[in-house]
Amino acid sequence: MVARGVLGSMLVALGGLVVATLPASTPLLGLDALVALRTTEAGRMLGLTVVMGGLGILAAQWLRLCRSTAAGERDPDGDLALVRRVAVWWSVPLVLAPPLFSRDGWSYAAQGALVEAGVDPYEHGPGVLAGAVAEAVDPRWSGTPAPYGPVPLLLGGLGASVTSDPWLLVVGHRLLALVGLVLLAWAVPRLARWTGASPALASALVLVSPLTLAAGVAGLHNDLLMVGLMAAALVVGVERHWAAGAVLAGLAAAVKLPGGLVCVAVVVASLPAGAALAARWRRLAGVGLVSVGTLVGLSLAGGLGLGWLAALSVPTTVATPLSLTTVVGGLLDLGGGAVGLPEAALLDLTRTVGSVAAVVLTAMVVLRAPTGGRREALRALVVVLTATVLLSPVVHLWYLLWVLPFAACLRLPRAGTAVVLVLSLVLGLASPLDSSLHGAYLAIVWGCLLLAAITPLLLATRAGRDRVGRIAEAHLLPA
């Protein structure tokens, strides 16, 4: 199992050298064989096939690991140790790979270089930089400011003070993503014990799922570090002190602002049962003050200021097909144009309504959710994060990482666990079909065909259905 997963990761990394964007100055592009693969349609499709095959192997071994863990073939501590060991070995081949399935990693490297150069990353995009560090940045984002908090920017600036090699800077950011994975490895078993779920099975669902490995580790998105800090904030805020949890929540928000939503669970869990409305408001104010103070203090101390507030609108400049409000608004605009409404008027309105609805729902959860219970707090957080993702004006598939660690720790109904399994598998396999393909229609079609071939083999066969069913049923049993 471990060795086969390592093989899958190696195939993903090797195929990624063909399909991923690389800086023009990288020495790898001096290899004639690699250039031949990258510059021909047949070569690129071969690379994509290798990547998809590697992801398929990882997915199959992940389901096997979940099945083994659900069956309790070892003692609980042994199962948990196995899951953590697998997470390490399956991640190792991806550490030195280029950013896969998205160019965001190259943007992270360039934004850190901006900080090191003394250029405000909230005012300028990577396009103002000269040299190799900006060569592989997506042209769509080369002129836009960074939409991230001070943590990845300051740490990226620290890395840029050591080296200007974009590949090494990307490896540094991938190590930050692995810090998020380590935090999840520590926090998820504790969260699972709150609800009576199996710590080992919950860890298997989170740490080595195809979605986590493809989007979090291979894609090195900041979301993995953010959600790791969120999980740690909830555990520390409940088991130690709410103020300590609020500090970690502020750090999570300092990676990406949605990380601050964990404050909802910290408030709900840290209050006594049946807390009155006034007590909720006081605790909310206290948690909010500490977390915002941490975020603002880090921004000011790091010399970046509060420019990230204005940059929060950057992601909304694109339309993503996973955003429910964007899809609905786009469909409404088709009819609105026929009656003379301005272009995108209903799209903007629908997105705004969705964002307001998410805020209102979050406030209702804070003020009405049962207090004093850890399980209830975890459930409240899942509700808030799910609503935020569903109603967000922009949704990338890696946004599902926000929900996965907390949903996996709940003792969901059989169908709920099956949904977590299927979404984690399908979205992980779909990672190569990210919007970074930018109109590469043959790659999109070929990738969809491979996805349509691999997914039924893993899920729709009798063995696959039985495996998913046994995992889902085991998640209902006492740990």
mmCIF file of C-alpha atoms in Angstrom, residues 153-451:
data_model
loop_
_atom_site.group_PDB
_atom_site.id
_atom_site.type_symbol
_atom_site.label_atom_id
_atom_site.label_comp_id
_atom_site.label_asym_id
_atom_site.label_seq_id
_atom_site.Cartn_x
_atom_site.Cartn_y
_atom_site.Cartn_z
ATOM 1 C CA LEU A 153 3.946 37.105 2.184
ATOM 2 C CA LEU A 154 6.318 37.685 5.086
ATOM 3 C CA LEU A 155 7.547 34.095 5.038
ATOM 4 C CA GLY A 156 7.879 34.318 1.262
ATOM 5 C CA GLY A 157 9.916 37.483 1.694
ATOM 6 C CA LEU A 158 12.143 35.671 4.162
ATOM 7 C CA GLY A 159 12.717 32.930 1.607
ATOM 8 C CA ALA A 160 13.452 35.494 -1.118
ATOM 9 C CA SER A 161 16.142 37.005 1.102
ATOM 10 C CA VAL A 162 17.951 33.661 0.939
ATOM 11 C CA THR A 163 17.513 32.801 -2.748
ATOM 12 C CA SER A 164 16.078 34.288 -5.927
ATOM 13 C CA ASP A 165 15.607 30.888 -7.566
ATOM 14 C CA PRO A 166 11.845 30.585 -8.203
ATOM 15 C CA TRP A 167 11.921 26.787 -7.941
ATOM 16 C CA LEU A 168 13.532 26.870 -4.495
ATOM 17 C CA LEU A 169 11.039 29.518 -3.401
ATOM 18 C CA VAL A 170 8.202 27.244 -4.549
ATOM 19 C CA VAL A 171 9.676 24.388 -2.509
ATOM 20 C CA GLY A 172 9.689 26.737 0.487
ATOM 21 C CA HIS A 173 5.998 27.459 0.024
ATOM 22 C CA ARG A 174 5.276 23.748 -0.359
ATOM 23 C CA LEU A 175 6.967 23.208 3.005
ATOM 24 C CA LEU A 176 4.521 25.766 4.431
ATOM 25 C CA ALA A 177 1.680 23.668 3.021
ATOM 26 C CA LEU A 178 3.212 20.648 4.747
ATOM 27 C CA VAL A 179 3.205 22.599 8.014
ATOM 28 C CA GLY A 180 -0.561 22.770 7.553
ATOM 29 C CA LEU A 181 -0.605 19.010 7.000
ATOM 30 C CA VAL A 182 1.373 18.464 10.219
ATOM 31 C CA LEU A 183 -1.064 20.655 12.149
ATOM 32 C CA LEU A 184 -3.945 18.588 10.772
ATOM 33 C CA ALA A 185 -2.157 15.375 11.746
ATOM 34 C CA TRP A 186 -2.058 16.709 15.311
ATOM 35 C CA ALA A 187 -5.538 18.234 15.478
ATOM 36 C CA VAL A 188 -7.793 15.875 13.506
ATOM 37 C CA PRO A 189 -7.509 12.895 15.915
ATOM 38 C CA ARG A 190 -8.407 15.178 18.802
ATOM 39 C CA LEU A 191 -11.400 16.601 16.955
ATOM 40 C CA ALA A 192 -12.560 13.090 16.057
ATOM 41 C CA ARG A 193 -12.445 12.002 19.706
ATOM 42 C CA TRP A 194 -14.810 14.865 20.551
ATOM 43 C CA THR A 195 -17.546 13.234 18.482
ATOM 44 C CA GLY A 196 -16.716 9.574 19.074
ATOM 45 C CA ALA A 197 -15.457 9.093 15.510
ATOM 46 C CA SER A 198 -12.398 6.994 14.774
ATOM 47 C CA PRO A 199 -9.263 9.203 14.952
ATOM 48 C CA ALA A 200 -7.428 6.952 12.499
ATOM 49 C CA LEU A 201 -10.244 6.864 9.945
ATOM 50 C CA ALA A 202 -10.827 10.622 10.223
ATOM 51 C CA SER A 203 -7.093 11.175 9.717
ATOM 52 C CA ALA A 204 -7.102 8.891 6.672
ATOM 53 C CA LEU A 205 -10.039 10.809 5.197
ATOM 54 C CA VAL A 206 -8.176 14.096 5.644
ATOM 55 C CA LEU A 207 -4.412 13.668 5.479
ATOM 56 C CA VAL A 208 -4.003 11.482 2.401
ATOM 57 C CA SER A 209 -7.191 12.034 0.438
ATOM 58 C CA PRO A 210 -6.681 12.689 -3.294
ATOM 59 C CA LEU A 211 -8.005 16.228 -2.758
ATOM 60 C CA THR A 212 -5.494 16.990 -0.004
ATOM 61 C CA LEU A 213 -2.542 15.554 -1.904
ATOM 62 C CA ALA A 214 -3.456 17.051 -5.277
ATOM 63 C CA ALA A 215 -4.672 20.504 -4.238
ATOM 64 C CA GLY A 216 -2.955 20.974 -0.885
ATOM 65 C CA VAL A 217 0.463 19.366 -1.383
ATOM 66 C CA ALA A 218 1.005 19.193 -5.150
ATOM 67 C CA GLY A 219 -0.858 22.463 -5.713
ATOM 68 C CA LEU A 220 0.714 23.956 -2.544
ATOM 69 C CA HIS A 221 -2.241 26.281 -2.069
ATOM 70 C CA ASN A 222 -2.249 28.490 1.015
ATOM 71 C CA ASP A 223 -5.555 26.890 1.988
ATOM 72 C CA LEU A 224 -3.802 23.852 3.501
ATOM 73 C CA LEU A 225 -1.793 26.002 5.917
ATOM 74 C CA MET A 226 -4.905 28.045 6.681
ATOM 75 C CA VAL A 227 -7.065 25.037 7.509
ATOM 76 C CA GLY A 228 -4.282 23.470 9.588
ATOM 77 C CA LEU A 229 -4.162 26.616 11.709
ATOM 78 C CA MET A 230 -7.965 26.599 11.931
ATOM 79 C CA ALA A 231 -8.009 23.040 13.258
ATOM 80 C CA ALA A 232 -5.268 23.839 15.760
ATOM 81 C CA ALA A 233 -7.132 26.989 16.828
ATOM 82 C CA LEU A 234 -10.275 25.021 17.588
ATOM 83 C CA VAL A 235 -8.460 22.361 19.608
ATOM 84 C CA VAL A 236 -6.392 24.865 21.569
ATOM 85 C CA GLY A 237 -9.321 27.230 22.082
ATOM 86 C CA VAL A 238 -11.462 24.462 23.579
ATOM 87 C CA GLU A 239 -8.906 22.338 25.423
ATOM 88 C CA ARG A 240 -6.684 25.179 26.676
ATOM 89 C CA HIS A 241 -8.183 28.685 26.590
ATOM 90 C CA TRP A 242 -10.381 30.563 24.177
ATOM 91 C CA ALA A 243 -7.870 33.431 23.954
ATOM 92 C CA ALA A 244 -5.099 31.107 22.763
ATOM 93 C CA GLY A 245 -7.484 29.690 20.163
ATOM 94 C CA ALA A 246 -8.341 33.218 19.058
ATOM 95 C CA VAL A 247 -4.658 33.985 18.488
ATOM 96 C CA LEU A 248 -4.331 30.950 16.220
ATOM 97 C CA ALA A 249 -7.560 31.957 14.484
ATOM 98 C CA GLY A 250 -5.988 35.341 13.801
ATOM 99 C CA LEU A 251 -2.966 33.573 12.318
ATOM 100 C CA ALA A 252 -5.278 31.487 10.117
ATOM 101 C CA ALA A 253 -6.964 34.680 8.904
ATOM 102 C CA ALA A 254 -3.494 36.125 8.302
ATOM 103 C CA VAL A 255 -2.992 33.374 5.729
ATOM 104 C CA LYS A 256 -6.395 33.778 4.068
ATOM 105 C CA LEU A 257 -9.223 35.769 5.614
ATOM 106 C CA PRO A 258 -11.806 32.905 5.716
ATOM 107 C CA GLY A 259 -9.558 31.223 8.283
ATOM 108 C CA GLY A 260 -11.049 33.565 10.858
ATOM 109 C CA LEU A 261 -14.374 31.728 10.604
ATOM 110 C CA VAL A 262 -13.062 29.189 13.109
ATOM 111 C CA CYS A 263 -13.812 31.854 15.724
ATOM 112 C CA VAL A 264 -17.450 30.757 15.429
ATOM 113 C CA ALA A 265 -16.633 27.316 16.834
ATOM 114 C CA VAL A 266 -14.295 28.711 19.483
ATOM 115 C CA VAL A 267 -17.099 30.958 20.759
ATOM 116 C CA VAL A 268 -19.744 28.229 20.748
ATOM 117 C CA ALA A 269 -17.580 25.594 22.454
ATOM 118 C CA SER A 270 -15.941 27.823 25.057
ATOM 119 C CA LEU A 271 -19.217 29.082 26.564
ATOM 120 C CA PRO A 272 -21.128 27.127 29.213
ATOM 121 C CA ALA A 273 -24.218 25.210 28.148
ATOM 122 C CA GLY A 274 -27.296 27.364 27.647
ATOM 123 C CA ALA A 275 -25.351 30.636 27.535
ATOM 124 C CA ALA A 276 -27.516 33.736 27.313
ATOM 125 C CA LEU A 277 -27.410 36.123 24.371
ATOM 126 C CA ALA A 278 -25.424 38.718 26.338
ATOM 127 C CA ALA A 279 -22.757 36.134 27.209
ATOM 128 C CA ARG A 280 -22.491 35.139 23.562
ATOM 129 C CA TRP A 281 -21.958 38.748 22.528
ATOM 130 C CA ARG A 282 -19.275 39.240 25.176
ATOM 131 C CA ARG A 283 -17.398 36.109 24.196
ATOM 132 C CA LEU A 284 -17.740 36.921 20.502
ATOM 133 C CA ALA A 285 -16.342 40.387 21.151
ATOM 134 C CA GLY A 286 -13.437 38.936 23.133
ATOM 135 C CA VAL A 287 -12.551 36.297 20.560
ATOM 136 C CA GLY A 288 -12.965 38.784 17.726
ATOM 137 C CA LEU A 289 -10.801 41.402 19.431
ATOM 138 C CA VAL A 290 -7.957 38.952 20.043
ATOM 139 C CA SER A 291 -8.063 37.407 16.553
ATOM 140 C CA VAL A 292 -8.367 40.741 14.736
ATOM 141 C CA GLY A 293 -5.672 42.186 16.972
ATOM 142 C CA THR A 294 -3.383 39.299 16.012
ATOM 143 C CA LEU A 295 -4.096 39.806 12.316
ATOM 144 C CA VAL A 296 -3.692 43.581 12.343
ATOM 145 C CA GLY A 297 -0.710 43.492 14.684
ATOM 146 C CA LEU A 298 1.111 41.023 12.435
ATOM 147 C CA SER A 299 0.315 43.128 9.372
ATOM 148 C CA LEU A 300 1.656 46.295 10.960
ATOM 149 C CA ALA A 301 4.651 44.664 12.628
ATOM 150 C CA GLY A 302 5.651 43.072 9.346
ATOM 151 C CA GLY A 303 5.538 46.414 7.564
ATOM 152 C CA LEU A 304 2.804 45.393 5.137
ATOM 153 C CA GLY A 305 0.055 47.550 6.614
ATOM 154 C CA LEU A 306 -3.597 46.908 5.894
ATOM 155 C CA GLY A 307 -3.458 46.913 2.110
ATOM 156 C CA TRP A 308 -4.805 43.361 2.080
ATOM 157 C CA LEU A 309 -8.280 44.789 2.740
ATOM 158 C CA ALA A 310 -8.413 46.409 -0.685
ATOM 159 C CA ALA A 311 -6.858 43.340 -2.333
ATOM 160 C CA LEU A 312 -9.658 41.054 -1.140
ATOM 161 C CA SER A 313 -11.628 41.869 -4.287
ATOM 162 C CA VAL A 314 -8.921 40.434 -6.566
ATOM 163 C CA PRO A 315 -10.270 36.836 -6.706
ATOM 164 C CA THR A 316 -13.746 38.059 -7.669
ATOM 165 C CA THR A 317 -12.415 39.326 -10.996
ATOM 166 C CA VAL A 318 -12.746 35.795 -12.412
ATOM 167 C CA ALA A 319 -15.797 33.590 -12.879
ATOM 168 C CA THR A 320 -15.469 29.992 -11.734
ATOM 169 C CA PRO A 321 -17.940 27.241 -12.675
ATOM 170 C CA LEU A 322 -17.951 25.814 -9.126
ATOM 171 C CA SER A 323 -19.471 29.011 -7.700
ATOM 172 C CA LEU A 324 -23.220 28.523 -7.310
ATOM 173 C CA THR A 325 -23.942 32.256 -7.177
ATOM 174 C CA THR A 326 -21.828 32.875 -10.279
ATOM 175 C CA VAL A 327 -23.608 30.144 -12.248
ATOM 176 C CA VAL A 328 -27.061 31.292 -11.154
ATOM 177 C CA GLY A 329 -26.217 34.949 -11.774
ATOM 178 C CA GLY A 330 -24.866 34.125 -15.216
ATOM 179 C CA LEU A 331 -28.039 32.271 -16.135
ATOM 180 C CA LEU A 332 -30.174 35.167 -14.894
ATOM 181 C CA ASP A 333 -28.073 37.576 -16.950
ATOM 182 C CA LEU A 334 -28.949 35.646 -20.079
ATOM 183 C CA GLY A 335 -32.566 36.644 -19.532
ATOM 184 C CA GLY A 336 -31.701 40.101 -18.239
ATOM 185 C CA GLY A 337 -29.858 40.984 -21.410
ATOM 186 C CA ALA A 338 -32.974 40.204 -23.410
ATOM 187 C CA VAL A 339 -34.934 42.871 -21.517
ATOM 188 C CA GLY A 340 -32.188 45.504 -21.683
ATOM 189 C CA LEU A 341 -30.488 45.135 -18.300
ATOM 190 C CA PRO A 342 -26.791 46.129 -18.153
ATOM 191 C CA GLU A 343 -24.257 43.353 -18.686
ATOM 192 C CA ALA A 344 -23.500 41.333 -15.531
ATOM 193 C CA ALA A 345 -26.027 43.339 -13.486
ATOM 194 C CA LEU A 346 -27.810 40.254 -12.180
ATOM 195 C CA LEU A 347 -24.523 38.399 -11.777
ATOM 196 C CA ASP A 348 -23.210 41.105 -9.454
ATOM 197 C CA LEU A 349 -26.513 41.198 -7.577
ATOM 198 C CA THR A 350 -26.607 37.412 -7.128
ATOM 199 C CA ARG A 351 -23.029 37.330 -5.885
ATOM 200 C CA THR A 352 -23.763 40.120 -3.413
ATOM 201 C CA VAL A 353 -26.897 38.389 -2.139
ATOM 202 C CA GLY A 354 -24.937 35.165 -1.677
ATOM 203 C CA SER A 355 -22.193 36.898 0.295
ATOM 204 C CA VAL A 356 -24.706 38.683 2.517
ATOM 205 C CA ALA A 357 -26.583 35.433 3.107
ATOM 206 C CA ALA A 358 -23.351 33.735 4.209
ATOM 207 C CA VAL A 359 -22.663 36.535 6.697
ATOM 208 C CA VAL A 360 -26.218 36.407 8.060
ATOM 209 C CA LEU A 361 -26.055 32.630 8.455
ATOM 210 C CA THR A 362 -22.739 32.902 10.297
ATOM 211 C CA ALA A 363 -24.225 35.440 12.705
ATOM 212 C CA MET A 364 -27.259 33.220 13.298
ATOM 213 C CA VAL A 365 -25.033 30.240 14.100
ATOM 214 C CA VAL A 366 -23.006 32.250 16.614
ATOM 215 C CA LEU A 367 -26.111 33.565 18.347
ATOM 216 C CA ARG A 368 -28.329 30.456 18.221
ATOM 217 C CA ALA A 369 -26.176 27.314 18.119
ATOM 218 C CA PRO A 370 -26.145 25.217 21.334
ATOM 219 C CA THR A 371 -23.194 26.230 23.495
ATOM 220 C CA GLY A 372 -20.913 24.249 25.754
ATOM 221 C CA GLY A 373 -20.609 21.165 23.537
ATOM 222 C CA ARG A 374 -17.586 20.295 21.443
ATOM 223 C CA ARG A 375 -19.586 18.234 18.973
ATOM 224 C CA GLU A 376 -22.085 21.063 18.483
ATOM 225 C CA ALA A 377 -19.258 23.540 17.934
ATOM 226 C CA LEU A 378 -17.702 21.318 15.274
ATOM 227 C CA ARG A 379 -21.067 20.896 13.582
ATOM 228 C CA ALA A 380 -21.618 24.673 13.657
ATOM 229 C CA LEU A 381 -18.259 25.241 11.986
ATOM 230 C CA VAL A 382 -19.075 22.745 9.218
ATOM 231 C CA VAL A 383 -22.363 24.536 8.563
ATOM 232 C CA VAL A 384 -20.677 27.952 8.385
ATOM 233 C CA LEU A 385 -17.819 26.802 6.159
ATOM 234 C CA THR A 386 -20.096 24.859 3.823
ATOM 235 C CA ALA A 387 -22.392 27.869 3.425
ATOM 236 C CA THR A 388 -19.418 30.145 2.834
ATOM 237 C CA VAL A 389 -18.065 27.928 0.065
ATOM 238 C CA LEU A 390 -21.465 27.365 -1.555
ATOM 239 C CA LEU A 391 -22.367 31.067 -1.525
ATOM 240 C CA SER A 392 -18.956 32.490 -2.359
ATOM 241 C CA PRO A 393 -18.655 34.508 -5.580
ATOM 242 C CA VAL A 394 -15.500 32.543 -6.448
ATOM 243 C CA VAL A 395 -14.977 28.841 -5.698
ATOM 244 C CA HIS A 396 -11.976 26.760 -6.702
ATOM 245 C CA LEU A 397 -11.974 23.034 -6.050
ATOM 246 C CA TRP A 398 -9.330 23.419 -3.334
ATOM 247 C CA TYR A 399 -11.815 25.523 -1.325
ATOM 248 C CA LEU A 400 -13.357 22.184 -0.331
ATOM 249 C CA LEU A 401 -10.260 21.747 1.845
ATOM 250 C CA TRP A 402 -11.886 24.286 4.193
ATOM 251 C CA VAL A 403 -14.685 21.850 5.025
ATOM 252 C CA LEU A 404 -13.020 18.437 4.703
ATOM 253 C CA PRO A 405 -11.070 18.239 8.013
ATOM 254 C CA PHE A 406 -14.055 19.217 10.124
ATOM 255 C CA ALA A 407 -16.703 17.210 8.259
ATOM 256 C CA ALA A 408 -14.494 14.108 8.436
ATOM 257 C CA CYS A 409 -14.424 14.378 12.236
ATOM 258 C CA LEU A 410 -18.200 14.306 12.571
ATOM 259 C CA ARG A 411 -20.058 11.023 12.861
ATOM 260 C CA LEU A 412 -22.042 11.717 9.736
ATOM 261 C CA PRO A 413 -24.880 9.557 8.445
ATOM 262 C CA ARG A 414 -23.780 6.816 6.080
ATOM 263 C CA ALA A 415 -24.706 8.920 3.056
ATOM 264 C CA GLY A 416 -22.818 11.920 4.458
ATOM 265 C CA THR A 417 -19.578 9.994 4.822
ATOM 266 C CA ALA A 418 -20.058 8.569 1.326
ATOM 267 C CA VAL A 419 -20.372 12.126 -0.012
ATOM 268 C CA VAL A 420 -17.125 13.139 1.727
ATOM 269 C CA LEU A 421 -15.378 10.117 0.199
ATOM 270 C CA VAL A 422 -16.718 10.630 -3.307
ATOM 271 C CA LEU A 423 -16.103 14.397 -3.398
ATOM 272 C CA SER A 424 -12.561 13.982 -2.074
ATOM 273 C CA LEU A 425 -11.816 11.368 -4.717
ATOM 274 C CA VAL A 426 -13.496 13.030 -7.694
ATOM 275 C CA LEU A 427 -12.173 16.524 -6.973
ATOM 276 C CA GLY A 428 -8.697 15.138 -6.409
ATOM 277 C CA LEU A 429 -8.795 13.371 -9.767
ATOM 278 C CA ALA A 430 -10.229 16.504 -11.377
ATOM 279 C CA SER A 431 -7.369 18.720 -10.141
ATOM 280 C CA PRO A 432 -5.505 18.615 -13.487
ATOM 281 C CA LEU A 433 -8.598 20.146 -15.103
ATOM 282 C CA ASP A 434 -8.200 23.423 -13.242
ATOM 283 C CA SER A 435 -8.872 26.703 -15.047
ATOM 284 C CA SER A 436 -5.099 27.161 -15.450
ATOM 285 C CA LEU A 437 -5.475 25.124 -18.664
ATOM 286 C CA HIS A 438 -6.755 28.386 -20.238
ATOM 287 C CA GLY A 439 -8.541 26.991 -23.253
ATOM 288 C CA ALA A 440 -6.361 23.917 -23.816
ATOM 289 C CA TYR A 441 -9.410 22.130 -25.163
ATOM 290 C CA LEU A 442 -7.702 18.882 -26.115
ATOM 291 C CA ALA A 443 -6.238 18.581 -22.597
ATOM 292 C CA ILE A 444 -9.654 19.295 -21.085
ATOM 293 C CA VAL A 445 -11.395 16.700 -23.257
ATOM 294 C CA TRP A 446 -8.692 14.076 -22.723
ATOM 295 C CA GLY A 447 -8.612 14.768 -18.992
ATOM 296 C CA CYS A 448 -12.383 14.428 -18.747
ATOM 297 C CA LEU A 449 -12.240 11.115 -20.609
ATOM 298 C CA LEU A 450 -9.564 9.811 -18.234
ATOM 299 C CA LEU A 451 -11.582 11.015 -15.250
#
